[in-house]
PDB file of C-alpha atoms in Angstrom:
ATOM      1  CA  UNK A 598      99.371 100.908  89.121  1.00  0.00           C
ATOM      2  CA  UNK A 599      98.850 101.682  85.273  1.00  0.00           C
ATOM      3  CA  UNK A 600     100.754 105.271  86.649  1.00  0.00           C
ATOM      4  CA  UNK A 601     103.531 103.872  88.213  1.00  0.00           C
ATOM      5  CA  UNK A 602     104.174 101.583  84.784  1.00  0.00           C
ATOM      6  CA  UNK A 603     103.622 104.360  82.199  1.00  0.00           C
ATOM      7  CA  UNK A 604     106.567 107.246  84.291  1.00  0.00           C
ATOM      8  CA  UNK A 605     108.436 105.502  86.201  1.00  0.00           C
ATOM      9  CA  UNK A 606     110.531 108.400  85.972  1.00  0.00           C
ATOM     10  CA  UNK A 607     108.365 110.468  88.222  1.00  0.00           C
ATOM     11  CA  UNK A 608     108.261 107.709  90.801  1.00  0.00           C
ATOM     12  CA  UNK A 609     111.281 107.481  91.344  1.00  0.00           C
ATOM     13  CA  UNK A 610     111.946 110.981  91.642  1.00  0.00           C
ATOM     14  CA  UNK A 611     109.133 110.664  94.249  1.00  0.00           C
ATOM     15  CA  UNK A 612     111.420 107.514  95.831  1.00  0.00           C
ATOM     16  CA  UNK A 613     114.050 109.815  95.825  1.00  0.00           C
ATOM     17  CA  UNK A 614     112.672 112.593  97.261  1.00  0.00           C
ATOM     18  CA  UNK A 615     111.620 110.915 100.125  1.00  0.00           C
ATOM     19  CA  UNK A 616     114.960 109.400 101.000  1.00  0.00           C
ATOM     20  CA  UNK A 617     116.364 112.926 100.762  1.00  0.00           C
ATOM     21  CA  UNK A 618     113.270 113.760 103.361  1.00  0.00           C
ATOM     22  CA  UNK A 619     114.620 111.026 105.593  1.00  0.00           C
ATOM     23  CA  UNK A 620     117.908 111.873 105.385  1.00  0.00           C
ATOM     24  CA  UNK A 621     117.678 115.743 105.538  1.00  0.00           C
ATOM     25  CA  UNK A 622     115.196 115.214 108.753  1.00  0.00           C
ATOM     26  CA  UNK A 623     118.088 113.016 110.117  1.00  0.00           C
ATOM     27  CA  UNK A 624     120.963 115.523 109.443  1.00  0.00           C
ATOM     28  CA  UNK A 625     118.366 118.651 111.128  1.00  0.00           C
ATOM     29  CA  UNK A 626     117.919 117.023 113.995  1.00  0.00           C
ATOM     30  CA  UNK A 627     121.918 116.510 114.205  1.00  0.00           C
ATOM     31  CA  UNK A 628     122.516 120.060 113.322  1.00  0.00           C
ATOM     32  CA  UNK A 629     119.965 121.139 116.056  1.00  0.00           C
ATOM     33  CA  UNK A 630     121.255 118.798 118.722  1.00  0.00           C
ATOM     34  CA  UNK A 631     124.448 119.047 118.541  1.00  0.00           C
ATOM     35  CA  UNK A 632     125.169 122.263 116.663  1.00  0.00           C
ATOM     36  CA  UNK A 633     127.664 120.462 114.172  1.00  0.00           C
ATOM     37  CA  UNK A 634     128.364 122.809 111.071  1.00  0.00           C
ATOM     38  CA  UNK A 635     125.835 121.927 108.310  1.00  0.00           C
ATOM     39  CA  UNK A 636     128.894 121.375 105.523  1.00  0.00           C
ATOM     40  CA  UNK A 637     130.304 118.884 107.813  1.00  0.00           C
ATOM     41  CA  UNK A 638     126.966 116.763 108.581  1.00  0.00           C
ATOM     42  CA  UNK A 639     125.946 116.864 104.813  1.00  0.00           C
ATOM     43  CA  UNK A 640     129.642 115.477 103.996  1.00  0.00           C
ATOM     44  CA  UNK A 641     129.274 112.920 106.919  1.00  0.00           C
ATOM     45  CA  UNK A 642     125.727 111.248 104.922  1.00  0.00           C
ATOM     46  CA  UNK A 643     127.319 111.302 101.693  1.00  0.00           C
ATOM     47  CA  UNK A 644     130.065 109.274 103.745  1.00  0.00           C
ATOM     48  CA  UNK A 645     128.039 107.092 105.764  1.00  0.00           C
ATOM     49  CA  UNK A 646     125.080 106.072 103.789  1.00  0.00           C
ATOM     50  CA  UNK A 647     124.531 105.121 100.506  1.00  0.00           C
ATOM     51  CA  UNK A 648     123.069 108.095  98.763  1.00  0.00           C
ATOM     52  CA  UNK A 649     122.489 106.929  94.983  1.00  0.00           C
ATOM     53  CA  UNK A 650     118.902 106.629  95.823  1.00  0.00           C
ATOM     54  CA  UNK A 651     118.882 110.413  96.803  1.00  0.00           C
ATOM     55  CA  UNK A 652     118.116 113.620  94.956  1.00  0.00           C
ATOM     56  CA  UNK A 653     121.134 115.294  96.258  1.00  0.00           C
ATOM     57  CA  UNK A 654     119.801 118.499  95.464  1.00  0.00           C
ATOM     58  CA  UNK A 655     116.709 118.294  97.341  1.00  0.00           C
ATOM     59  CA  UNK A 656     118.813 116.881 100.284  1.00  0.00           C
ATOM     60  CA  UNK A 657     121.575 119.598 100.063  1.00  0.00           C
ATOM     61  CA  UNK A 658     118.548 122.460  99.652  1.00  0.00           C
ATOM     62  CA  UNK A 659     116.523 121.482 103.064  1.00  0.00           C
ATOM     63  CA  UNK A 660     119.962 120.899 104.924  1.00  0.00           C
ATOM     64  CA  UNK A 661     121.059 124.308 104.461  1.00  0.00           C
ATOM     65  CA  UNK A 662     117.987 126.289 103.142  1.00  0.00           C
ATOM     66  CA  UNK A 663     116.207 125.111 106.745  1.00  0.00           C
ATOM     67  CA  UNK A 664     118.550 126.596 109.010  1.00  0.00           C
ATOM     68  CA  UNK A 665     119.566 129.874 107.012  1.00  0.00           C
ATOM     69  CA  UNK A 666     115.372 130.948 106.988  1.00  0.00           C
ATOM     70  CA  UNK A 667     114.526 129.754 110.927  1.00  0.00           C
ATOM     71  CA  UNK A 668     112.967 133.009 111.701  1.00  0.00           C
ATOM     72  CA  UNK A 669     110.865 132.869 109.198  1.00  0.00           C
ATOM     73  CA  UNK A 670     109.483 129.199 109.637  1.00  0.00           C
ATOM     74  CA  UNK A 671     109.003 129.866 112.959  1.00  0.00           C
ATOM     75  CA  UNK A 672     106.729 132.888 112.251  1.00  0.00           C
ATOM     76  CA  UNK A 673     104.965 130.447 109.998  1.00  0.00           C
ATOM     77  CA  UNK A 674     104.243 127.771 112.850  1.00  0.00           C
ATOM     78  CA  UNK A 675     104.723 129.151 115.678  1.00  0.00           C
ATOM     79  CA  UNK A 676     101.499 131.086 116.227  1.00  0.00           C
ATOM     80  CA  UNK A 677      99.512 127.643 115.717  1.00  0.00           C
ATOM     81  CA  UNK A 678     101.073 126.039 118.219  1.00  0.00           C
ATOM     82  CA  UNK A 679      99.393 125.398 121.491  1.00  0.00           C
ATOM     83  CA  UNK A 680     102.479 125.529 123.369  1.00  0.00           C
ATOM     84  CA  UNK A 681     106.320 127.589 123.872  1.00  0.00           C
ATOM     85  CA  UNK A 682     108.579 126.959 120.871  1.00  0.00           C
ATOM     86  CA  UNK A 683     111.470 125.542 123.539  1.00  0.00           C
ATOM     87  CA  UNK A 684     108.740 122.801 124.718  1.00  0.00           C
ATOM     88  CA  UNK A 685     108.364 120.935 121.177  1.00  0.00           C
ATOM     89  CA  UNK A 686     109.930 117.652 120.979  1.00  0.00           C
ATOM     90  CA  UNK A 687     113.399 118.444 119.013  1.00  0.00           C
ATOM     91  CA  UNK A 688     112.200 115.683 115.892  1.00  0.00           C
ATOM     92  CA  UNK A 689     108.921 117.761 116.013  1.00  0.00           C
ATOM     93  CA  UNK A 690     110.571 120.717 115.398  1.00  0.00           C
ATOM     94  CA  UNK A 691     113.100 119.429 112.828  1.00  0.00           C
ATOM     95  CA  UNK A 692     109.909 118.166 110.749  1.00  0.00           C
ATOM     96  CA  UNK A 693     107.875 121.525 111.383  1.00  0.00           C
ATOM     97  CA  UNK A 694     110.605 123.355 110.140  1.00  0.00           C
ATOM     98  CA  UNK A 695     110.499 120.850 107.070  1.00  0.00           C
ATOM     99  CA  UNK A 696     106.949 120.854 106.128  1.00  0.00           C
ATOM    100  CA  UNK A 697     107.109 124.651 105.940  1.00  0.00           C
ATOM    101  CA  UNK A 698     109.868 125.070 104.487  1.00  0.00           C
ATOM    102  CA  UNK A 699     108.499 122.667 101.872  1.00  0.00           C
ATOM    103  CA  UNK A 700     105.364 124.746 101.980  1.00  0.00           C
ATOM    104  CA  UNK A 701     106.544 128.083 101.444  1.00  0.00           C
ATOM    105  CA  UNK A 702     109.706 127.595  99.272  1.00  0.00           C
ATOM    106  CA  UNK A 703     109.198 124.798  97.308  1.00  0.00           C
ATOM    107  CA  UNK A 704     106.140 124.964  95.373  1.00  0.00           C
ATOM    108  CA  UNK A 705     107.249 122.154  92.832  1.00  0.00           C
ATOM    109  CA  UNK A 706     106.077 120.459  95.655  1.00  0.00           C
ATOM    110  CA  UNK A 707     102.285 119.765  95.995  1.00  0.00           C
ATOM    111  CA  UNK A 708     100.726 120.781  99.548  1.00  0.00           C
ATOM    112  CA  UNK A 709      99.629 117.476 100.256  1.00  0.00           C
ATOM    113  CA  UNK A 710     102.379 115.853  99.779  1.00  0.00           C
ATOM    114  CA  UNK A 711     104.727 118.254 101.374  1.00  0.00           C
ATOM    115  CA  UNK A 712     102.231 117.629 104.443  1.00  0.00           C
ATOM    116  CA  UNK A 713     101.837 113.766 103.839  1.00  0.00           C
ATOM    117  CA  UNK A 714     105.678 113.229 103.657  1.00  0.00           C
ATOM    118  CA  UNK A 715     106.101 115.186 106.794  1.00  0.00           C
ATOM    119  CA  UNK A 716     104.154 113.045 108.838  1.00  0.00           C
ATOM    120  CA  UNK A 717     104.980 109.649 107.356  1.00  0.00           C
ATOM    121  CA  UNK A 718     108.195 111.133 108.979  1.00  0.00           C
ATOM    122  CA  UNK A 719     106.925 111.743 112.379  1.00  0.00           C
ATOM    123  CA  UNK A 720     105.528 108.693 112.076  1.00  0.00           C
ATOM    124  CA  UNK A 721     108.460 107.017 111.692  1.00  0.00           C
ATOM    125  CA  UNK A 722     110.552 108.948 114.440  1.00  0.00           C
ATOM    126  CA  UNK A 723     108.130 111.096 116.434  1.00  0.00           C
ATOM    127  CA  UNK A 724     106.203 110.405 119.533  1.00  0.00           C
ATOM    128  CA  UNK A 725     102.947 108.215 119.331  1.00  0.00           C
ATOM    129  CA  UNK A 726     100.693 110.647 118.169  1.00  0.00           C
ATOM    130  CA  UNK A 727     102.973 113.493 117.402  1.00  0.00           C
ATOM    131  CA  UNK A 728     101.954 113.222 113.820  1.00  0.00           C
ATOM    132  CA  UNK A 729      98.804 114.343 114.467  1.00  0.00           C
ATOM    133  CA  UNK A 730     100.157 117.473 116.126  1.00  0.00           C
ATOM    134  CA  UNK A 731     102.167 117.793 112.938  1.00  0.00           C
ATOM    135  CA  UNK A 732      99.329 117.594 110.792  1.00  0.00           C
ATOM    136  CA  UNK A 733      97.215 119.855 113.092  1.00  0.00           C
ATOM    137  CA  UNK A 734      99.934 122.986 112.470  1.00  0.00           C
ATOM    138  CA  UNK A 735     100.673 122.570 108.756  1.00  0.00           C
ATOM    139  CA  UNK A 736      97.637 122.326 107.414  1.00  0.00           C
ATOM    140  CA  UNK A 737      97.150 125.763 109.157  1.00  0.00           C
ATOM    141  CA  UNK A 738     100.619 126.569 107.754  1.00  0.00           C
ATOM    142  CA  UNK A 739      99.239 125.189 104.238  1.00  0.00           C
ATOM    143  CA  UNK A 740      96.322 127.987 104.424  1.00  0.00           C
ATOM    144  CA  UNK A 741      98.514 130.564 104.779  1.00  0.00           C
ATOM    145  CA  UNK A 742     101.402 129.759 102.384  1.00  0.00           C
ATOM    146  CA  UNK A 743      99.375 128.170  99.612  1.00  0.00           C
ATOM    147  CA  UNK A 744      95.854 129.531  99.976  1.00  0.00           C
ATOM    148  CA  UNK A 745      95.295 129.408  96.167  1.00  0.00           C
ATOM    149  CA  UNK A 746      96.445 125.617  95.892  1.00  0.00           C
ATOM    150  CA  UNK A 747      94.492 124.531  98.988  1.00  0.00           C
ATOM    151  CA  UNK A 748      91.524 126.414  97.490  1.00  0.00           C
ATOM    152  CA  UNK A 749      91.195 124.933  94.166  1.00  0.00           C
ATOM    153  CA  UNK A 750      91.751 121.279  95.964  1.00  0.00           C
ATOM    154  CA  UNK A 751      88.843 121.856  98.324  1.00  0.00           C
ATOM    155  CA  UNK A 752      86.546 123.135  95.454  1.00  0.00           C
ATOM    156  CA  UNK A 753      87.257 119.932  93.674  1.00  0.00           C
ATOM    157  CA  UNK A 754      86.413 117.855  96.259  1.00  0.00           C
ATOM    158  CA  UNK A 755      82.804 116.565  96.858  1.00  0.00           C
ATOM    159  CA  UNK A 756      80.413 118.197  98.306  1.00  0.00           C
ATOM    160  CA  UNK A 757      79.187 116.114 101.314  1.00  0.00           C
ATOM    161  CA  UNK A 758      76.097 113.843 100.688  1.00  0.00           C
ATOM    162  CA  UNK A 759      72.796 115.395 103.168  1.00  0.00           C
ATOM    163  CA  UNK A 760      70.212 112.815 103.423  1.00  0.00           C
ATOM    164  CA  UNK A 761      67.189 113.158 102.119  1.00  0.00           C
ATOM    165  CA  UNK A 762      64.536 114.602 104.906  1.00  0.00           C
ATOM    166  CA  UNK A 763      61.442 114.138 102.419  1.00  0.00           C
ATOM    167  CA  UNK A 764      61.073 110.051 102.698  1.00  0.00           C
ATOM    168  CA  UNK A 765      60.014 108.294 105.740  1.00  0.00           C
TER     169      UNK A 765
END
């Protein structure tokens, strides 16, 4: 709480972040369904919703970033999955395609977060449990993409407690 007094700066470019998250993961999925050009969906949201709340930039980079580098998020995912690209739920495969893009081109963005962000999101408009799934596949992603970052993290974490064998 004492953080979110002292930069409130940085939380709101969090806030803002996320709404571009929302709103990017919105404008995939119409891109992917319907196969509207990417100009005209991004002019559409700054139409339709109210985007002062938004880091435009962020929003604009994942719109168009996303598509233009599909190969190579798939390569990134696809090989953890446990099933055919084509049989992914489409807002599954709008937020895989997020998370690693996040992952592998924008390291201003921690892992976790990248990864946290992506399933709040497929928690909001996936299946049940598709978050899990989500989860599952970028933290394999995460590995792979940032294997010094996810390194350092798990050497900072505790090492689990054993219990002590000599007392009865």
């Amino acid at each position: 709480m004492a953080n979110r007094l002292q930069n409130p700066s940085r939380n709101q470019l969090a806030a803002d972040r996320r709404k571009a998250r929302h709103y990017a993961m919105q404008a995939l999925y119409q891109w992917h369904m319907a196969g509207q050009a990417l100009n005209e969906i991004e002019a559409q949201f700054h139409t339709d919703y109210d985007m002062s709340h938004v880091d435009k930039e962020f929003f604009h980079d994942l719109v168009h970033n996303i598509p233009a580098q599909l190969t190579a998020l798939h390569g990134l995912f696809e090989k953890h999955l446990d099933r055919k690209l084509s049989d992914l739920d489409p807002i599954e495969l709008c937020l895989l395609r997020m998370g690693s893009y996040e992952l592998l081109r924008r390291i201003d963005v921690p892992y976790k977060v990248a990864i946290n962000e992506t399933i709040n999101l497929g928690k909001r408009f996936g299946a049940t449990d598709g978050y899990r799934y989500l989860n599952g596949v970028l933290d394999r992603v995460a590995v792979e993409c940032r294997a010094v970052e996810v390194a350092a993290e798990k050497s900072r974490a505790p090492a689990p407690v054993k219990p002590d064998t000599d007392q009865e």
